[in-house]
Amino acid sequence: MHPHLHRSLIALLACAAALACTAPQAQPQRLAHWEVERFALLPADMRHPEGLAADADSGQLYVGTFDARLPASARNNQLLRYAADGRLLAQRSFGETPLTGLAVSAGKLYVLNFGAARLQRIALDFDAATPVEDVARFEALVPAAPAPRRVDNPDGSHDTVAFGVAGFPAINGMVFDRAGNLYVSDSFQGAIYRIAQATRCAPCEVATLLRDPLLATAGALPFGANGLALNADESVLYINNAGDGRVLRLPLAGGPLTVLAEGLYGADGLQFHDGRLWVVANQIDTVIALDEAGLVRGRAGDFQGIAADGAPEGLLFPASTAVLGDWMFVTNLALPLTAAAGDEWEEQVRRWSLSRFRLPGRR
């Protein structure tokens, strides 16, 4: 090599090395993980907390139970009201009818009474004798089963999934928009309902917004469409499908229902908060934070065993979330699903609980 070329090459390499040393280094992409802690125990005679809502004005939490034991006479379904420090302030019996979704809107607490197939409301400061008002009733749909779903396979073939007849509405999740319109999911009939101005009517008219095969499931979990959430400008409705382990995306101005994320087995409760979709994955005992592209950004909690008092440590079959102050609260439904004995930790639970974790960036 010519001496001048050799010296030039050495100088070029030295310059490149200097630039590499001074160039900004890419930061590692790490998933956040938030540890959960116990917030409160339910009274000893109550089980399976499912629905959860919070009232920022009073700093109170509301919990509904999903006690579906047989015979029905053994059930003890309750609506519970907690202070922010975990004290139980009041309870209202719903007897044999299990409860699912809860929401606070326009100074009232709204309750999806799963057992009665009704939307109901009650005063936020309820006690054991406060009357419950019926707002809307849900009916079996016609046709009785959702349309079949086509599933395309990588080899170019496809399968067709046919769904059975549900027979009754399985109202499960709900979310209000800022105008007071309410969206409700039906887990068995593969439907999303809309109730216009739900805070102002009684009885209200229930309209079927969408019925789609993506809202039904043939999975081991019998619940399809479940938790609901609206994005920040309320242009998109997000929908969990628990049995399929998916989050679905529905543009409300028009457009197809599509899959945003999958692999979230038991996608139950859903909440949009601080630009994230918080998915309660009940079959993997965790809460997963997604961005609006469907990318996992963090996880909260896991199952860590059964404590000496019979309550779960961490999360066990979590169902719903609610935000109050710096904290996100989670219900531990802890519901056994299989007919076999001894194969589920939920069978060992003797006390049911609520958990919480501190939100990112809060102290």
GROMACS .gro file of C-alpha atoms in nm:
model
  363
    1MET     CA    1   0.000   0.000   0.000
    2HIS     CA    2   0.125   0.350  -0.077
    3PRO     CA    3   0.245   0.526   0.244
    4HIS     CA    4   0.008   0.820   0.193
    5LEU     CA    5  -0.288   0.583   0.149
    6HIS     CA    6  -0.187   0.391   0.461
    7ARG     CA    7  -0.171   0.710   0.669
    8SER     CA    8  -0.509   0.824   0.529
    9LEU     CA    9  -0.672   0.490   0.617
   10ILE     CA   10  -0.539   0.508   0.975
   11ALA     CA   11  -0.673   0.862   1.010
   12LEU     CA   12  -1.015   0.757   0.874
   13LEU     CA   13  -1.040   0.465   1.117
   14ALA     CA   14  -0.939   0.689   1.408
   15CYS     CA   15  -1.206   0.941   1.310
   16ALA     CA   16  -1.471   0.668   1.288
   17ALA     CA   17  -1.370   0.537   1.630
   18ALA     CA   18  -1.396   0.886   1.777
   19LEU     CA   19  -1.742   0.936   1.629
   20ALA     CA   20  -1.856   0.600   1.767
   21CYS     CA   21  -1.740   0.701   2.112
   22THR     CA   22  -1.920   1.036   2.102
   23ALA     CA   23  -2.244   0.917   1.931
   24PRO     CA   24  -2.544   0.871   2.164
   25GLN     CA   25  -2.591   0.510   2.266
   26ALA     CA   26  -2.930   0.343   2.219
   27GLN     CA   27  -3.111   0.296   2.548
   28PRO     CA   28  -3.230  -0.056   2.636
   29GLN     CA   29  -3.601  -0.121   2.597
   30ARG     CA   30  -3.716  -0.264   2.929
   31LEU     CA   31  -4.061  -0.371   3.036
   32ALA     CA   32  -4.187  -0.211   3.354
   33HIS     CA   33  -4.303  -0.433   3.638
   34TRP     CA   34  -4.512  -0.312   3.929
   35GLU     CA   35  -4.548  -0.509   4.250
   36VAL     CA   36  -4.894  -0.544   4.400
   37GLU     CA   37  -4.993  -0.540   4.765
   38ARG     CA   38  -5.306  -0.639   4.953
   39PHE     CA   39  -5.556  -0.358   5.000
   40ALA     CA   40  -5.850  -0.517   5.184
   41LEU     CA   41  -6.021  -0.843   5.271
   42LEU     CA   42  -6.386  -0.900   5.196
   43PRO     CA   43  -6.602  -0.999   5.492
   44ALA     CA   44  -6.569  -1.368   5.574
   45ASP     CA   45  -6.912  -1.460   5.433
   46MET     CA   46  -6.853  -1.297   5.092
   47ARG     CA   47  -6.665  -1.428   4.792
   48HIS     CA   48  -6.562  -1.365   4.432
   49PRO     CA   49  -6.520  -0.985   4.397
   50GLU     CA   50  -6.562  -0.907   4.028
   51GLY     CA   51  -6.673  -0.555   3.932
   52LEU     CA   52  -6.484  -0.249   4.057
   53ALA     CA   53  -6.536   0.127   4.027
   54ALA     CA   54  -6.400   0.439   4.195
   55ASP     CA   55  -6.542   0.783   4.274
   56ALA     CA   56  -6.265   1.044   4.270
   57ASP     CA   57  -6.483   1.305   4.441
   58SER     CA   58  -6.549   1.100   4.755
   59GLY     CA   59  -6.234   0.886   4.738
   60GLN     CA   60  -6.442   0.570   4.766
   61LEU     CA   61  -6.426   0.231   4.594
   62TYR     CA   62  -6.718   0.010   4.494
   63VAL     CA   63  -6.701  -0.369   4.459
   64GLY     CA   64  -6.959  -0.616   4.329
   65THR     CA   65  -6.946  -0.992   4.383
   66PHE     CA   66  -7.000  -1.273   4.133
   67ASP     CA   67  -7.122  -1.554   4.357
   68ALA     CA   68  -7.275  -1.809   4.119
   69ARG     CA   69  -7.271  -2.115   4.345
   70LEU     CA   70  -7.531  -2.389   4.320
   71PRO     CA   71  -7.782  -2.413   4.467
   72ALA     CA   72  -7.872  -2.049   4.416
   73SER     CA   73  -7.999  -2.028   4.772
   74ALA     CA   74  -7.636  -2.052   4.893
   75ARG     CA   75  -7.534  -1.733   4.714
   76ASN     CA   76  -7.454  -1.409   4.891
   77ASN     CA   77  -7.404  -1.140   4.630
   78GLN     CA   78  -7.320  -0.798   4.768
   79LEU     CA   79  -7.238  -0.447   4.656
   80LEU     CA   80  -6.965  -0.311   4.884
   81ARG     CA   81  -6.845   0.044   4.951
   82TYR     CA   82  -6.488   0.101   5.076
   83ALA     CA   83  -6.299   0.405   5.198
   84ALA     CA   84  -5.962   0.481   5.039
   85ASP     CA   85  -5.791   0.341   5.350
   86GLY     CA   86  -5.958   0.000   5.309
   87ARG     CA   87  -6.240   0.038   5.565
   88LEU     CA   88  -6.570  -0.122   5.464
   89LEU     CA   89  -6.829   0.156   5.485
   90ALA     CA   90  -7.147  -0.011   5.362
   91GLN     CA   91  -7.292  -0.314   5.188
   92ARG     CA   92  -7.611  -0.374   4.991
   93SER     CA   93  -7.738  -0.728   4.929
   94PHE     CA   94  -7.827  -0.851   4.578
   95GLY     CA   95  -7.902  -1.204   4.701
   96GLU     CA   96  -7.892  -1.475   4.437
   97THR     CA   97  -7.806  -1.254   4.136
   98PRO     CA   98  -7.434  -1.223   4.053
   99LEU     CA   99  -7.297  -0.882   3.956
  100THR     CA  100  -7.042  -0.797   3.688
  101GLY     CA  101  -6.949  -0.446   3.564
  102LEU     CA  102  -6.967  -0.131   3.776
  103ALA     CA  103  -6.929   0.233   3.670
  104VAL     CA  104  -6.969   0.577   3.827
  105SER     CA  105  -7.141   0.845   3.619
  106ALA     CA  106  -7.346   1.160   3.687
  107GLY     CA  107  -7.348   1.109   4.062
  108LYS     CA  108  -7.474   0.750   4.057
  109LEU     CA  109  -7.326   0.402   4.070
  110TYR     CA  110  -7.429   0.184   3.774
  111VAL     CA  111  -7.441  -0.193   3.816
  112LEU     CA  112  -7.466  -0.472   3.560
  113ASN     CA  113  -7.685  -0.727   3.734
  114PHE     CA  114  -7.575  -1.038   3.545
  115GLY     CA  115  -7.826  -1.265   3.717
  116ALA     CA  116  -8.123  -1.042   3.638
  117ALA     CA  117  -7.999  -0.927   3.292
  118ARG     CA  118  -8.052  -0.566   3.395
  119LEU     CA  119  -7.864  -0.240   3.417
  120GLN     CA  120  -7.936  -0.081   3.755
  121ARG     CA  121  -7.826   0.227   3.946
  122ILE     CA  122  -7.798   0.325   4.309
  123ALA     CA  123  -7.686   0.626   4.514
  124LEU     CA  124  -7.310   0.657   4.564
  125ASP     CA  125  -7.355   0.679   4.942
  126PHE     CA  126  -7.578   0.372   4.957
  127ASP     CA  127  -7.640   0.166   5.268
  128ALA     CA  128  -7.812  -0.168   5.328
  129ALA     CA  129  -8.160  -0.025   5.266
  130THR     CA  130  -8.097   0.210   4.970
  131PRO     CA  131  -8.337   0.138   4.682
  132VAL     CA  132  -8.200   0.005   4.352
  133GLU     CA  133  -8.343   0.150   4.030
  134ASP     CA  134  -8.384  -0.056   3.713
  135VAL     CA  135  -8.247   0.134   3.412
  136ALA     CA  136  -8.258  -0.116   3.122
  137ARG     CA  137  -8.325  -0.481   3.053
  138PHE     CA  138  -8.130  -0.699   2.809
  139GLU     CA  139  -8.290  -0.977   2.602
  140ALA     CA  140  -8.191  -1.283   2.403
  141LEU     CA  141  -8.092  -1.184   2.050
  142VAL     CA  142  -8.223  -1.312   1.716
  143PRO     CA  143  -8.062  -1.503   1.557
  144ALA     CA  144  -7.976  -1.696   1.873
  145ALA     CA  145  -7.610  -1.759   1.781
  146PRO     CA  146  -7.343  -1.526   1.642
  147ALA     CA  147  -7.244  -1.581   1.280
  148PRO     CA  148  -6.968  -1.839   1.215
  149ARG     CA  149  -6.609  -1.715   1.212
  150ARG     CA  150  -6.366  -1.790   0.931
  151VAL     CA  151  -6.008  -1.853   1.045
  152ASP     CA  152  -5.737  -1.845   0.778
  153ASN     CA  153  -5.443  -2.083   0.823
  154PRO     CA  154  -5.077  -2.027   0.724
  155ASP     CA  155  -5.094  -2.306   0.463
  156GLY     CA  156  -5.369  -2.127   0.270
  157SER     CA  157  -5.655  -2.339   0.406
  158HIS     CA  158  -5.916  -2.210   0.646
  159ASP     CA  159  -6.138  -2.333   0.926
  160THR     CA  160  -6.490  -2.230   1.021
  161VAL     CA  161  -6.584  -2.189   1.386
  162ALA     CA  162  -6.957  -2.225   1.456
  163PHE     CA  163  -7.090  -2.090   1.786
  164GLY     CA  164  -7.360  -2.241   2.003
  165VAL     CA  165  -7.683  -2.080   2.115
  166ALA     CA  166  -7.633  -1.876   2.431
  167GLY     CA  167  -7.998  -1.856   2.533
  168PHE     CA  168  -7.962  -1.547   2.749
  169PRO     CA  169  -7.762  -1.221   2.759
  170ALA     CA  170  -7.436  -1.231   2.956
  171ILE     CA  171  -7.387  -0.859   3.027
  172ASN     CA  172  -7.035  -0.814   3.155
  173GLY     CA  173  -6.832  -0.496   3.090
  174MET     CA  174  -6.939  -0.135   3.044
  175VAL     CA  175  -6.797   0.211   2.984
  176PHE     CA  176  -6.958   0.557   2.971
  177ASP     CA  177  -6.853   0.830   2.732
  178ARG     CA  178  -6.844   1.192   2.845
  179ALA     CA  179  -7.192   1.259   2.701
  180GLY     CA  180  -7.349   0.990   2.921
  181ASN     CA  181  -7.390   0.725   2.650
  182LEU     CA  182  -7.317   0.373   2.774
  183TYR     CA  183  -7.154   0.078   2.596
  184VAL     CA  184  -7.213  -0.274   2.733
  185SER     CA  185  -7.059  -0.608   2.631
  186ASP     CA  186  -7.243  -0.940   2.605
  187SER     CA  187  -7.002  -1.228   2.661
  188PHE     CA  188  -7.227  -1.512   2.542
  189GLN     CA  189  -7.416  -1.356   2.252
  190GLY     CA  190  -7.112  -1.188   2.093
  191ALA     CA  191  -7.256  -0.837   2.103
  192ILE     CA  192  -7.191  -0.477   2.204
  193TYR     CA  193  -7.489  -0.266   2.311
  194ARG     CA  194  -7.528   0.111   2.323
  195ILE     CA  195  -7.768   0.296   2.551
  196ALA     CA  196  -7.804   0.662   2.451
  197GLN     CA  197  -7.808   0.912   2.739
  198ALA     CA  198  -7.812   0.629   2.994
  199THR     CA  199  -7.773   0.871   3.284
  200ARG     CA  200  -8.103   1.043   3.198
  201CYS     CA  201  -8.347   0.765   3.109
  202ALA     CA  202  -8.535   0.486   3.285
  203PRO     CA  203  -8.641   0.263   3.132
  204CYS     CA  204  -8.379   0.306   2.863
  205GLU     CA  205  -8.376   0.162   2.513
  206VAL     CA  206  -8.098  -0.088   2.443
  207ALA     CA  207  -7.960  -0.078   2.088
  208THR     CA  208  -7.730  -0.344   1.947
  209LEU     CA  209  -7.426  -0.152   1.822
  210LEU     CA  210  -7.241  -0.457   1.688
  211ARG     CA  211  -7.269  -0.832   1.669
  212ASP     CA  212  -6.960  -0.997   1.527
  213PRO     CA  213  -6.793  -1.341   1.535
  214LEU     CA  214  -6.482  -1.177   1.686
  215LEU     CA  215  -6.693  -1.097   1.994
  216ALA     CA  216  -6.775  -1.464   2.056
  217THR     CA  217  -6.539  -1.742   2.164
  218ALA     CA  218  -6.500  -2.116   2.135
  219GLY     CA  219  -6.216  -2.116   2.389
  220ALA     CA  220  -6.194  -2.297   2.720
  221LEU     CA  221  -6.320  -1.983   2.893
  222PRO     CA  222  -6.685  -1.944   2.790
  223PHE     CA  223  -6.677  -1.562   2.806
  224GLY     CA  224  -6.619  -1.370   2.483
  225ALA     CA  225  -6.666  -0.990   2.474
  226ASN     CA  226  -6.577  -0.863   2.820
  227GLY     CA  227  -6.401  -0.546   2.938
  228LEU     CA  228  -6.455  -0.219   2.749
  229ALA     CA  229  -6.258   0.106   2.728
  230LEU     CA  230  -6.266   0.425   2.522
  231ASN     CA  231  -5.951   0.601   2.405
  232ALA     CA  232  -5.875   0.959   2.506
  233ASP     CA  233  -6.084   1.131   2.237
  234GLU     CA  234  -6.353   0.860   2.248
  235SER     CA  235  -6.310   0.778   1.880
  236VAL     CA  236  -6.220   0.412   1.943
  237LEU     CA  237  -6.387   0.148   2.157
  238TYR     CA  238  -6.151  -0.124   2.281
  239ILE     CA  239  -6.298  -0.463   2.369
  240ASN     CA  240  -6.147  -0.761   2.550
  241ASN     CA  241  -6.234  -1.113   2.437
  242ALA     CA  242  -6.156  -1.329   2.741
  243GLY     CA  243  -6.182  -1.674   2.581
  244ASP     CA  244  -5.974  -1.574   2.279
  245GLY     CA  245  -5.720  -1.377   2.485
  246ARG     CA  246  -5.751  -1.076   2.256
  247VAL     CA  247  -5.799  -0.700   2.266
  248LEU     CA  248  -6.016  -0.578   1.978
  249ARG     CA  249  -6.039  -0.231   1.825
  250LEU     CA  250  -6.362  -0.073   1.696
  251PRO     CA  251  -6.357   0.277   1.535
  252LEU     CA  252  -6.686   0.437   1.641
  253ALA     CA  253  -6.709   0.658   1.333
  254GLY     CA  254  -6.721   0.346   1.118
  255GLY     CA  255  -6.481   0.078   1.013
  256PRO     CA  256  -6.423  -0.289   1.082
  257LEU     CA  257  -6.366  -0.458   1.416
  258THR     CA  258  -6.002  -0.570   1.419
  259VAL     CA  259  -5.759  -0.751   1.649
  260LEU     CA  260  -5.521  -0.515   1.830
  261ALA     CA  261  -5.337  -0.768   2.050
  262GLU     CA  262  -5.359  -1.136   2.136
  263GLY     CA  263  -5.198  -1.394   2.360
  264LEU     CA  264  -5.356  -1.231   2.668
  265TYR     CA  265  -5.539  -1.538   2.791
  266GLY     CA  266  -5.837  -1.449   3.005
  267ALA     CA  267  -5.851  -1.081   2.899
  268ASP     CA  268  -6.115  -0.964   3.147
  269GLY     CA  269  -6.137  -0.607   3.277
  270LEU     CA  270  -6.007  -0.323   3.059
  271GLN     CA  271  -5.924   0.039   3.139
  272PHE     CA  272  -5.769   0.324   2.942
  273HIS     CA  273  -5.552   0.539   3.168
  274ASP     CA  274  -5.256   0.770   3.104
  275GLY     CA  275  -5.232   0.663   2.740
  276ARG     CA  276  -5.221   0.291   2.821
  277LEU     CA  277  -5.471   0.007   2.793
  278TRP     CA  278  -5.464  -0.185   3.121
  279VAL     CA  279  -5.572  -0.542   3.048
  280VAL     CA  280  -5.660  -0.774   3.337
  281ALA     CA  281  -5.549  -1.120   3.220
  282ASN     CA  282  -5.724  -1.350   3.463
  283GLN     CA  283  -5.571  -1.679   3.347
  284ILE     CA  284  -5.212  -1.557   3.387
  285ASP     CA  285  -5.279  -1.364   3.710
  286THR     CA  286  -5.148  -1.028   3.596
  287VAL     CA  287  -5.242  -0.682   3.471
  288ILE     CA  288  -5.077  -0.592   3.139
  289ALA     CA  289  -5.019  -0.237   3.013
  290LEU     CA  290  -5.043  -0.199   2.633
  291ASP     CA  291  -4.989   0.103   2.415
  292GLU     CA  292  -5.242   0.180   2.142
  293ALA     CA  293  -5.035  -0.011   1.888
  294GLY     CA  294  -5.085  -0.326   2.097
  295LEU     CA  295  -4.726  -0.339   2.226
  296VAL     CA  296  -4.677  -0.464   2.583
  297ARG     CA  297  -4.520  -0.187   2.794
  298GLY     CA  298  -4.535  -0.339   3.142
  299ARG     CA  299  -4.693  -0.585   3.383
  300ALA     CA  300  -4.827  -0.564   3.735
  301GLY     CA  301  -4.836  -0.849   3.982
  302ASP     CA  302  -4.846  -1.227   3.969
  303PHE     CA  303  -4.970  -1.510   4.188
  304GLN     CA  304  -4.745  -1.584   4.486
  305GLY     CA  305  -4.943  -1.844   4.680
  306ILE     CA  306  -5.209  -1.861   4.949
  307ALA     CA  307  -5.150  -1.670   5.274
  308ALA     CA  308  -5.208  -1.816   5.620
  309ASP     CA  309  -5.547  -1.642   5.639
  310GLY     CA  310  -5.662  -1.819   5.320
  311ALA     CA  311  -5.641  -1.516   5.089
  312PRO     CA  312  -5.429  -1.499   4.773
  313GLU     CA  313  -5.086  -1.339   4.781
  314GLY     CA  314  -5.044  -1.112   4.478
  315LEU     CA  315  -5.312  -1.165   4.212
  316LEU     CA  316  -5.529  -1.472   4.158
  317PHE     CA  317  -5.782  -1.469   3.874
  318PRO     CA  318  -5.795  -1.087   3.876
  319ALA     CA  319  -6.106  -0.943   3.713
  320SER     CA  320  -6.130  -0.561   3.716
  321THR     CA  321  -5.932  -0.245   3.782
  322ALA     CA  322  -6.011   0.106   3.903
  323VAL     CA  323  -5.790   0.410   3.957
  324LEU     CA  324  -5.809   0.622   4.270
  325GLY     CA  325  -5.538   0.878   4.339
  326ASP     CA  326  -5.191   0.731   4.290
  327TRP     CA  327  -5.313   0.372   4.291
  328MET     CA  328  -5.468   0.116   4.060
  329PHE     CA  329  -5.691  -0.129   4.246
  330VAL     CA  330  -5.763  -0.487   4.134
  331THR     CA  331  -6.027  -0.742   4.234
  332ASN     CA  332  -5.915  -1.100   4.294
  333LEU     CA  333  -6.212  -1.299   4.164
  334ALA     CA  334  -6.034  -1.628   4.248
  335LEU     CA  335  -6.302  -1.836   4.075
  336PRO     CA  336  -6.244  -2.211   4.016
  337LEU     CA  337  -6.339  -2.310   3.661
  338THR     CA  338  -6.271  -2.678   3.603
  339ALA     CA  339  -6.472  -2.978   3.717
  340ALA     CA  340  -6.159  -3.159   3.836
  341ALA     CA  341  -6.056  -3.138   4.200
  342GLY     CA  342  -5.713  -3.022   4.313
  343ASP     CA  343  -5.596  -2.862   3.985
  344GLU     CA  344  -5.660  -2.493   4.066
  345TRP     CA  345  -5.524  -2.270   4.341
  346GLU     CA  346  -5.863  -2.098   4.347
  347GLU     CA  347  -6.004  -2.407   4.519
  348GLN     CA  348  -5.785  -2.335   4.823
  349VAL     CA  349  -5.900  -1.975   4.876
  350ARG     CA  350  -6.096  -1.921   5.199
  351ARG     CA  351  -6.096  -1.540   5.203
  352TRP     CA  352  -6.132  -1.308   4.906
  353SER     CA  353  -5.938  -0.986   4.863
  354LEU     CA  354  -5.864  -0.665   4.677
  355SER     CA  355  -5.511  -0.571   4.570
  356ARG     CA  356  -5.347  -0.251   4.451
  357PHE     CA  357  -5.026  -0.118   4.295
  358ARG     CA  358  -4.883   0.230   4.265
  359LEU     CA  359  -4.916   0.380   3.920
  360PRO     CA  360  -4.604   0.466   3.719
  361GLY     CA  361  -4.452   0.800   3.811
  362ARG     CA  362  -4.646   0.824   4.141
  363ARG     CA  363  -4.490   0.825   4.488
   0.00000   0.00000   0.00000
